[in-house]
Amino acid sequence: MSRDRTRLVRTRRTWRGIAGAVTAIVLVGGGFAVANASTDTGTTKSAAGVKRPVDKKATGTAAVVSAANEFLNTLDADQQAATLLDLTQANATAWSNLPCGSTCRPGIQLGSLTDTQLAAAMKVLKLATGTGKNTGYDQITQIIKADDVLNSAQSTSSAGPAPSDTASSTASADPSATAAPTSTVTDAPTDVPTGTPPSGGTGGGAFGYGSGVYFLAFLGTPSATGTWQLHFGGHHLALNLTYKNGKVAGASPFFVGVEPTTWTDDDGTTYSPLATMRDGLLALTGSLSTEQLATAKLSASFSDVLLGPGQDGQFPETKEGIKVSTLSPKQKQLVLKAIHPWIANVDDATAKKLMKTYEHELNQTYVAYSGTTALDTQGDYVRIDGPGVWVEFVCQNGVVYRDQIHYHTVYRDHTRDYGSEFTFS
């Protein structure tokens, strides 16, 4: 097994360039460099990996396949084996919101990659995801940056609990997060790993906060004719894009969270990666009259999303809240605008098609909330539930920044999760 693959992530890994480092990488269009990646020289390699075809002129999903092959071509045989896995239900559903490293998710760890390999990996993500601000690739890179902020804060403060290496793929340590709609709000943080590794996890890998503790896997062989999944995630992030015959068959589940919700980097740049999601929901709920709010109010309360990791297929049998068909035309447009930031995790062309589907289903869609509509207090929760689309957004007390709230949110599709490859009872 190669030394690159087994090297643990360094304690402080930032997404800025190292002064004077000749191998620092500036990702095209990303506007940042990756520091402290493994170097390209002086490491012992295992057997060479299989070389796959690359088409520099490919566009659309064919370009994603080509970039996936280009990344695989940078890996040795052991690294390819860690990245290229079977498309099974166990592997596909092995994702988590927890900082539990490879104990709860499969794939190759970003922190084990050389600069060249890391640039190739990020190119895959850039081509596969949306181009908007605070959505798609931009949002993904901000979430990863946020984990470096947590890592730094954790190392200099005793305010929050240290991550455990015994992690779980369930939504949280708080049972209310996975309960039926009778769940109740508690003050227990839900980003603290507990339990045992899930089926599909590789086990025994690095855990904790930091941009190096994210994992990339291809489930099935990247192809323009077959079925495969781009599986990427780490703490507060799970991206699952399923491709069939050169098209995206499913852009969900997509979990994203952030702590702190906003911060300013050393260079003066301020980040708020979930602001677009939050603001769209605030505009929607803010448009509701007192009577409409009463109809939309849920009797249950929530401390986490209902359909987080480990809750595949567990959609409530009955839709609750206010039916969008009863809203004004302006309010209906606000519902669509609120949905869009979640759908924009996938490439722009696919997102446009999905939005047309959800617009067609809009009158059968429901909006609901619990707590308050301010989205600034533990237990504030909003849900959009249609024939296809499912979006949840919840506020939780901070884990590391305990004087603040942080956000969890998930996008699913009643029929398109994992590209409809699996059946959940």
Short mmCIF file of C-alpha atoms in Angstrom, two decimals:
data_model
loop_
_atom_site.label_atom_id
_atom_site.label_comp_id
_atom_site.label_asym_id
_atom_site.label_seq_id
_atom_site.Cartn_x
_atom_site.Cartn_y
_atom_site.Cartn_z
CA MET A 1 0.00 0.00 0.00
CA SER A 2 1.42 3.45 -0.94
CA ARG A 3 2.66 5.91 1.64
CA ASP A 4 0.49 8.62 0.00
CA ARG A 5 -2.66 6.67 0.64
CA THR A 6 -1.95 6.02 4.29
CA ARG A 7 -0.57 9.40 5.34
CA LEU A 8 -2.90 11.06 7.84
CA VAL A 9 -4.05 14.62 7.33
CA ARG A 10 -1.92 17.19 9.08
CA THR A 11 -3.49 19.01 11.99
CA ARG A 12 -3.82 22.36 10.25
CA ARG A 13 -4.63 22.14 6.53
CA THR A 14 -5.73 25.37 4.88
CA TRP A 15 -7.20 26.13 1.47
CA ARG A 16 -4.71 28.90 0.71
CA GLY A 17 -1.35 28.79 -1.04
CA ILE A 18 1.98 28.29 0.74
CA ALA A 19 4.36 31.17 0.08
CA GLY A 20 7.25 29.97 -2.02
CA ALA A 21 5.84 26.50 -2.64
CA VAL A 22 6.50 25.70 -6.27
CA THR A 23 3.83 22.99 -6.27
CA ALA A 24 0.98 25.11 -4.93
CA ILE A 25 -2.12 24.64 -7.04
CA VAL A 26 -4.49 27.35 -8.14
CA LEU A 27 -7.69 25.66 -9.26
CA VAL A 28 -9.11 27.21 -12.42
CA GLY A 29 -12.08 29.39 -11.53
CA GLY A 30 -11.90 28.35 -7.88
CA GLY A 31 -9.77 31.25 -6.73
CA PHE A 32 -7.83 29.40 -4.07
CA ALA A 33 -4.87 27.11 -3.63
CA VAL A 34 -4.50 23.92 -1.62
CA ALA A 35 -1.71 23.93 0.91
CA ASN A 36 0.10 21.09 2.65
CA ALA A 37 -0.88 18.40 0.16
CA SER A 38 1.57 15.52 -0.20
CA THR A 39 4.43 16.36 -2.51
CA ASP A 40 4.88 14.82 -5.92
CA THR A 41 8.39 13.58 -5.27
CA GLY A 42 10.21 11.49 -2.71
CA THR A 43 7.42 9.00 -2.03
CA THR A 44 7.38 5.29 -2.63
CA LYS A 45 4.76 4.18 -5.16
CA SER A 46 2.99 0.86 -5.49
CA ALA A 47 2.36 -0.67 -8.88
CA ALA A 48 1.18 1.72 -11.58
CA GLY A 49 -2.55 2.06 -11.97
CA VAL A 50 -4.59 1.25 -15.05
CA LYS A 51 -4.61 4.08 -17.60
CA ARG A 52 -8.00 5.23 -18.85
CA PRO A 53 -9.01 7.32 -21.88
CA VAL A 54 -9.16 11.10 -21.53
CA ASP A 55 -10.96 13.37 -23.98
CA LYS A 56 -9.86 16.98 -23.51
CA LYS A 57 -12.59 18.19 -25.89
CA ALA A 58 -15.48 16.46 -24.08
CA THR A 59 -18.38 18.58 -22.82
CA GLY A 60 -21.25 18.07 -20.41
CA THR A 61 -21.35 14.78 -18.52
CA ALA A 62 -18.79 13.34 -20.96
CA ALA A 63 -16.36 15.92 -19.57
CA VAL A 64 -17.07 14.64 -16.05
CA VAL A 65 -16.24 11.10 -17.17
CA SER A 66 -13.06 12.30 -18.84
CA ALA A 67 -12.02 14.24 -15.72
CA ALA A 68 -12.73 11.19 -13.56
CA ASN A 69 -10.46 9.12 -15.81
CA GLU A 70 -7.83 11.86 -15.73
CA PHE A 71 -7.89 11.76 -11.92
CA LEU A 72 -7.69 7.96 -11.85
CA ASN A 73 -4.68 8.14 -14.17
CA THR A 74 -2.78 10.13 -11.51
CA LEU A 75 -3.23 7.30 -8.97
CA ASP A 76 -1.21 4.18 -8.39
CA ALA A 77 -2.88 0.76 -8.21
CA ASP A 78 -3.59 0.90 -4.48
CA GLN A 79 -5.08 4.37 -4.73
CA GLN A 80 -7.24 3.35 -7.68
CA ALA A 81 -8.52 0.42 -5.64
CA ALA A 82 -9.50 2.79 -2.83
CA THR A 83 -11.30 5.13 -5.24
CA LEU A 84 -12.97 2.85 -7.79
CA LEU A 85 -15.55 0.78 -5.90
CA ASP A 86 -18.64 -1.27 -6.65
CA LEU A 87 -21.97 0.53 -6.97
CA THR A 88 -23.72 -1.25 -4.11
CA GLN A 89 -26.38 -0.03 -1.73
CA ALA A 90 -23.92 -0.33 1.17
CA ASN A 91 -21.33 1.87 -0.54
CA ALA A 92 -23.84 4.40 -1.91
CA THR A 93 -25.56 4.94 1.44
CA ALA A 94 -22.30 5.21 3.43
CA TRP A 95 -22.31 8.96 3.96
CA SER A 96 -22.61 11.05 7.09
CA ASN A 97 -22.78 14.59 8.48
CA LEU A 98 -20.26 13.64 11.15
CA PRO A 99 -16.49 14.31 11.33
CA CYS A 100 -15.89 10.56 11.31
CA GLY A 101 -13.46 10.22 8.41
CA SER A 102 -13.31 6.86 6.65
CA THR A 103 -15.08 5.05 9.47
CA CYS A 104 -18.37 6.18 7.94
CA ARG A 105 -17.61 6.80 4.26
CA PRO A 106 -15.69 5.06 1.46
CA GLY A 107 -13.14 6.45 -0.98
CA ILE A 108 -9.71 8.02 -1.07
CA GLN A 109 -8.86 10.76 1.44
CA LEU A 110 -7.98 14.18 0.04
CA GLY A 111 -5.26 14.60 2.63
CA SER A 112 -3.40 11.59 1.23
CA LEU A 113 -3.13 13.02 -2.29
CA THR A 114 -0.26 14.81 -3.96
CA ASP A 115 -0.77 18.32 -5.30
CA THR A 116 -1.26 17.00 -8.83
CA GLN A 117 -3.75 14.36 -7.70
CA LEU A 118 -5.67 16.86 -5.58
CA ALA A 119 -5.99 19.30 -8.47
CA ALA A 120 -7.34 16.48 -10.67
CA ALA A 121 -9.85 15.45 -7.98
CA MET A 122 -11.14 18.99 -7.59
CA LYS A 123 -11.48 19.31 -11.36
CA VAL A 124 -13.95 16.41 -11.30
CA LEU A 125 -16.05 18.15 -8.66
CA LYS A 126 -15.91 21.47 -10.49
CA LEU A 127 -17.18 19.96 -13.74
CA ALA A 128 -19.89 17.91 -12.02
CA THR A 129 -21.43 20.68 -9.93
CA GLY A 130 -23.12 24.03 -10.41
CA THR A 131 -21.44 27.34 -11.19
CA GLY A 132 -23.51 29.71 -9.02
CA LYS A 133 -22.33 31.76 -6.05
CA ASN A 134 -22.90 29.93 -2.74
CA THR A 135 -24.13 26.89 -4.67
CA GLY A 136 -22.50 23.99 -6.45
CA TYR A 137 -18.72 23.99 -6.54
CA ASP A 138 -18.45 27.36 -4.80
CA GLN A 139 -20.52 26.14 -1.87
CA ILE A 140 -18.61 22.85 -1.65
CA THR A 141 -15.27 24.61 -1.41
CA GLN A 142 -16.63 26.98 1.25
CA ILE A 143 -17.92 24.07 3.35
CA ILE A 144 -14.46 22.51 3.18
CA LYS A 145 -12.91 25.84 4.22
CA ALA A 146 -15.30 25.97 7.19
CA ASP A 147 -13.91 22.68 8.43
CA ASP A 148 -10.45 24.25 8.61
CA VAL A 149 -11.96 27.05 10.70
CA LEU A 150 -13.42 24.42 13.05
CA ASN A 151 -10.12 22.57 13.15
CA SER A 152 -8.28 25.72 14.15
CA ALA A 153 -10.88 26.70 16.75
CA GLN A 154 -10.93 23.18 18.20
CA SER A 155 -7.16 23.17 18.60
CA THR A 156 -7.12 26.49 20.47
CA SER A 157 -10.25 26.18 22.63
CA SER A 158 -11.85 23.71 24.99
CA ALA A 159 -15.34 25.00 24.24
CA GLY A 160 -16.42 22.02 22.16
CA PRO A 161 -16.00 18.25 22.41
CA ALA A 162 -13.22 16.55 20.51
CA PRO A 163 -14.40 14.21 17.76
CA SER A 164 -14.40 10.51 18.63
CA ASP A 165 -12.98 7.83 16.37
CA THR A 166 -16.01 5.62 16.97
CA ALA A 167 -18.38 7.16 14.48
CA SER A 168 -21.85 6.42 13.20
CA SER A 169 -23.56 6.99 9.87
CA THR A 170 -26.81 7.91 11.58
CA ALA A 171 -27.98 11.48 11.42
CA SER A 172 -26.86 12.36 14.92
CA ALA A 173 -26.31 11.22 18.46
CA ASP A 174 -29.64 12.82 19.31
CA PRO A 175 -32.45 10.25 18.83
CA SER A 176 -34.88 13.00 17.90
CA ALA A 177 -33.03 13.47 14.65
CA THR A 178 -34.15 10.12 13.32
CA ALA A 179 -37.45 9.70 15.10
CA ALA A 180 -40.95 10.00 13.67
CA PRO A 181 -42.44 13.51 13.51
CA THR A 182 -43.06 13.40 17.27
CA SER A 183 -39.38 14.33 17.73
CA THR A 184 -38.53 17.06 20.22
CA VAL A 185 -35.88 19.74 20.41
CA THR A 186 -32.97 19.10 22.77
CA ASP A 187 -29.79 21.00 23.46
CA ALA A 188 -27.57 18.03 22.65
CA PRO A 189 -25.13 18.71 19.82
CA THR A 190 -25.57 16.35 16.90
CA ASP A 191 -22.18 16.59 15.22
CA VAL A 192 -20.38 14.49 17.82
CA PRO A 193 -19.59 10.98 16.47
CA THR A 194 -20.72 7.96 18.45
CA GLY A 195 -21.46 4.31 17.70
CA THR A 196 -19.90 1.86 15.27
CA PRO A 197 -18.83 2.15 11.61
CA PRO A 198 -21.60 1.51 9.05
CA SER A 199 -21.66 -1.04 6.27
CA GLY A 200 -19.81 0.40 3.31
CA GLY A 201 -17.27 2.41 5.30
CA THR A 202 -13.62 1.59 4.89
CA GLY A 203 -12.88 1.80 8.61
CA GLY A 204 -9.89 2.90 10.58
CA GLY A 205 -9.11 6.13 8.74
CA ALA A 206 -8.46 9.68 9.85
CA PHE A 207 -11.28 11.52 11.55
CA GLY A 208 -11.98 14.97 12.89
CA TYR A 209 -12.21 18.40 11.32
CA GLY A 210 -10.13 19.74 8.42
CA SER A 211 -10.13 20.07 4.64
CA GLY A 212 -7.95 16.98 4.27
CA VAL A 213 -10.56 14.69 5.87
CA TYR A 214 -12.84 14.49 2.83
CA PHE A 215 -13.22 11.43 0.64
CA LEU A 216 -13.85 10.85 -3.07
CA ALA A 217 -15.10 7.61 -4.57
CA PHE A 218 -16.44 6.47 -7.92
CA LEU A 219 -19.04 3.76 -7.38
CA GLY A 220 -19.09 1.85 -10.62
CA THR A 221 -16.80 2.71 -13.51
CA PRO A 222 -17.11 6.27 -14.85
CA SER A 223 -18.64 5.88 -18.28
CA ALA A 224 -20.89 7.62 -20.81
CA THR A 225 -22.87 4.41 -21.27
CA GLY A 226 -23.04 2.67 -17.88
CA THR A 227 -24.31 3.51 -14.40
CA TRP A 228 -22.00 4.99 -11.79
CA GLN A 229 -22.00 7.44 -8.90
CA LEU A 230 -19.76 10.33 -7.94
CA HIS A 231 -19.59 10.00 -4.15
CA PHE A 232 -17.87 12.81 -2.24
CA GLY A 233 -18.05 14.02 1.33
CA GLY A 234 -16.76 14.68 4.78
CA HIS A 235 -18.00 16.57 7.81
CA HIS A 236 -21.09 18.61 6.91
CA LEU A 237 -21.03 17.48 3.28
CA ALA A 238 -22.35 14.55 1.27
CA LEU A 239 -22.57 14.79 -2.52
CA ASN A 240 -24.13 11.87 -4.40
CA LEU A 241 -24.50 12.26 -8.18
CA THR A 242 -25.67 9.20 -10.09
CA TYR A 243 -25.06 8.91 -13.85
CA LYS A 244 -26.84 6.60 -16.29
CA ASN A 245 -25.99 6.43 -19.97
CA GLY A 246 -24.28 9.80 -19.93
CA LYS A 247 -27.00 11.68 -18.04
CA VAL A 248 -27.54 12.56 -14.39
CA ALA A 249 -30.24 10.23 -13.08
CA GLY A 250 -30.13 11.55 -9.53
CA ALA A 251 -28.57 14.55 -7.77
CA SER A 252 -29.50 13.41 -4.28
CA PRO A 253 -29.10 12.76 -1.42
CA PHE A 254 -27.24 16.02 -0.89
CA PHE A 255 -26.43 16.92 2.70
CA VAL A 256 -24.75 20.18 3.63
CA GLY A 257 -24.17 21.96 6.91
CA VAL A 258 -21.87 24.64 8.26
CA GLU A 259 -20.30 25.79 11.50
CA PRO A 260 -19.69 28.67 11.96
CA THR A 261 -22.46 29.95 9.70
CA THR A 262 -20.28 32.89 8.63
CA TRP A 263 -16.64 33.88 9.13
CA THR A 264 -13.98 36.19 7.76
CA ASP A 265 -10.72 34.69 6.53
CA ASP A 266 -7.26 36.09 7.16
CA ASP A 267 -7.31 37.85 3.79
CA GLY A 268 -10.52 39.71 4.68
CA THR A 269 -12.88 37.52 2.63
CA THR A 270 -16.20 36.82 4.36
CA TYR A 271 -17.88 33.46 3.78
CA SER A 272 -21.53 32.48 4.36
CA PRO A 273 -21.95 29.29 2.32
CA LEU A 274 -25.55 28.55 3.30
CA ALA A 275 -26.79 32.15 3.20
CA THR A 276 -28.49 31.72 -0.18
CA MET A 277 -30.40 28.68 1.09
CA ARG A 278 -31.39 30.41 4.34
CA ASP A 279 -32.38 33.68 2.65
CA GLY A 280 -34.61 31.94 0.11
CA LEU A 281 -36.50 30.22 2.92
CA LEU A 282 -36.75 33.46 4.90
CA ALA A 283 -38.25 35.22 1.89
CA LEU A 284 -40.75 32.40 1.42
CA THR A 285 -41.92 32.14 5.03
CA GLY A 286 -41.83 35.93 5.36
CA SER A 287 -44.41 36.18 2.56
CA LEU A 288 -46.95 34.03 4.42
CA SER A 289 -49.89 35.68 6.14
CA THR A 290 -50.76 34.95 9.76
CA GLU A 291 -53.44 32.53 8.59
CA GLN A 292 -51.06 30.81 6.15
CA LEU A 293 -48.40 30.50 8.84
CA ALA A 294 -50.91 28.81 11.12
CA THR A 295 -51.64 26.25 8.39
CA ALA A 296 -47.95 25.68 7.67
CA LYS A 297 -46.98 25.17 11.34
CA LEU A 298 -45.97 21.63 12.31
CA SER A 299 -46.99 20.21 15.68
CA ALA A 300 -43.67 18.40 15.99
CA SER A 301 -40.31 20.00 16.68
CA PHE A 302 -36.91 19.01 15.34
CA SER A 303 -33.29 19.21 16.43
CA ASP A 304 -31.95 17.83 13.14
CA VAL A 305 -33.12 16.98 9.65
CA LEU A 306 -35.51 14.05 9.54
CA LEU A 307 -34.01 12.38 6.45
CA GLY A 308 -30.31 12.52 7.22
CA PRO A 309 -27.84 9.66 6.77
CA GLY A 310 -29.24 6.22 7.49
CA GLN A 311 -32.81 7.39 6.83
CA ASP A 312 -33.06 6.47 3.14
CA GLY A 313 -36.62 6.11 1.91
CA GLN A 314 -38.15 7.17 5.22
CA PHE A 315 -40.32 9.95 3.83
CA PRO A 316 -43.40 10.68 5.97
CA GLU A 317 -46.50 9.00 4.57
CA THR A 318 -48.57 12.16 4.88
CA LYS A 319 -47.53 15.57 3.63
CA GLU A 320 -47.93 18.36 6.15
CA GLY A 321 -48.05 22.13 6.05
CA ILE A 322 -49.61 24.52 3.58
CA LYS A 323 -50.26 23.34 0.04
CA VAL A 324 -48.54 25.50 -2.56
CA SER A 325 -51.65 25.42 -4.78
CA THR A 326 -53.30 27.73 -2.20
CA LEU A 327 -50.54 30.35 -2.46
CA SER A 328 -50.46 33.44 -4.66
CA PRO A 329 -48.49 33.42 -7.93
CA LYS A 330 -45.78 35.55 -6.30
CA GLN A 331 -45.51 33.15 -3.37
CA LYS A 332 -45.30 30.19 -5.74
CA GLN A 333 -42.31 31.81 -7.39
CA LEU A 334 -40.74 32.25 -3.97
CA VAL A 335 -41.14 28.50 -3.39
CA LEU A 336 -39.30 27.75 -6.64
CA LYS A 337 -36.61 30.29 -5.80
CA ALA A 338 -36.22 28.71 -2.36
CA ILE A 339 -35.79 25.22 -3.84
CA HIS A 340 -33.21 26.18 -6.44
CA PRO A 341 -30.04 26.48 -4.26
CA TRP A 342 -30.27 22.81 -3.33
CA ILE A 343 -30.81 21.66 -6.91
CA ALA A 344 -27.87 23.81 -8.02
CA ASN A 345 -25.45 21.34 -6.43
CA VAL A 346 -25.48 19.50 -9.77
CA ASP A 347 -24.34 20.85 -13.15
CA ASP A 348 -26.37 23.79 -14.46
CA ALA A 349 -28.04 21.94 -17.34
CA THR A 350 -29.27 19.11 -15.10
CA ALA A 351 -30.40 21.57 -12.44
CA LYS A 352 -32.49 23.40 -15.03
CA LYS A 353 -34.25 20.17 -16.02
CA LEU A 354 -34.91 19.23 -12.40
CA MET A 355 -36.34 22.65 -11.67
CA LYS A 356 -38.76 22.29 -14.58
CA THR A 357 -39.94 19.01 -13.07
CA TYR A 358 -40.40 20.54 -9.63
CA GLU A 359 -42.22 23.51 -11.16
CA HIS A 360 -44.61 21.11 -12.89
CA GLU A 361 -45.24 19.45 -9.51
CA LEU A 362 -45.50 22.73 -7.61
CA ASN A 363 -49.23 22.65 -6.87
CA GLN A 364 -48.83 19.26 -5.16
CA THR A 365 -45.94 20.54 -3.02
CA TYR A 366 -46.20 21.57 0.66
CA VAL A 367 -44.32 24.10 2.80
CA ALA A 368 -44.04 23.58 6.56
CA TYR A 369 -42.06 24.89 9.50
CA SER A 370 -41.43 24.30 13.19
CA GLY A 371 -40.05 26.57 15.87
CA THR A 372 -39.93 30.10 14.46
CA THR A 373 -39.48 31.30 10.90
CA ALA A 374 -36.48 33.47 11.86
CA LEU A 375 -34.00 30.61 11.38
CA ASP A 376 -31.80 31.89 14.17
CA THR A 377 -32.64 29.63 17.11
CA GLN A 378 -32.14 25.96 18.01
CA GLY A 379 -35.06 24.03 16.52
CA ASP A 380 -36.08 26.53 13.85
CA TYR A 381 -36.96 24.26 10.93
CA VAL A 382 -38.39 24.60 7.41
CA ARG A 383 -39.44 21.83 5.01
CA ILE A 384 -40.50 21.75 1.36
CA ASP A 385 -42.09 18.45 0.36
CA GLY A 386 -43.37 17.68 -3.14
CA PRO A 387 -44.06 14.62 -5.26
CA GLY A 388 -40.35 14.69 -6.06
CA VAL A 389 -38.46 17.37 -4.15
CA TRP A 390 -37.72 17.15 -0.42
CA VAL A 391 -35.76 19.93 1.31
CA GLU A 392 -35.13 20.37 5.04
CA PHE A 393 -33.28 23.16 6.84
CA VAL A 394 -32.74 23.23 10.61
CA CYS A 395 -30.88 25.36 13.15
CA GLN A 396 -28.83 23.68 15.88
CA ASN A 397 -26.80 24.92 18.80
CA GLY A 398 -23.10 25.07 17.98
CA VAL A 399 -20.74 22.20 18.73
CA VAL A 400 -17.43 24.07 18.72
CA TYR A 401 -18.86 27.61 18.66
CA ARG A 402 -21.35 26.98 21.43
CA ASP A 403 -22.49 30.58 21.65
CA GLN A 404 -23.77 30.38 18.07
CA ILE A 405 -26.17 28.27 16.06
CA HIS A 406 -25.15 26.26 13.02
CA TYR A 407 -27.12 24.82 10.10
CA HIS A 408 -27.94 21.36 8.78
CA THR A 409 -29.89 20.82 5.58
CA VAL A 410 -30.62 18.00 3.17
CA TYR A 411 -32.07 17.67 -0.33
CA ARG A 412 -33.64 14.41 -1.39
CA ASP A 413 -35.99 13.25 -4.12
CA HIS A 414 -38.84 10.83 -3.47
CA THR A 415 -38.10 8.89 -6.66
CA ARG A 416 -34.61 9.94 -7.81
CA ASP A 417 -32.36 9.38 -4.77
CA TYR A 418 -29.27 7.44 -5.86
CA GLY A 419 -30.62 7.52 -9.42
CA SER A 420 -33.50 5.20 -8.38
CA GLU A 421 -30.99 2.36 -8.14
CA PHE A 422 -32.16 1.03 -4.79
CA THR A 423 -35.42 0.23 -3.04
CA PHE A 424 -35.86 1.19 0.61
CA SER A 425 -38.61 -0.20 2.79
#
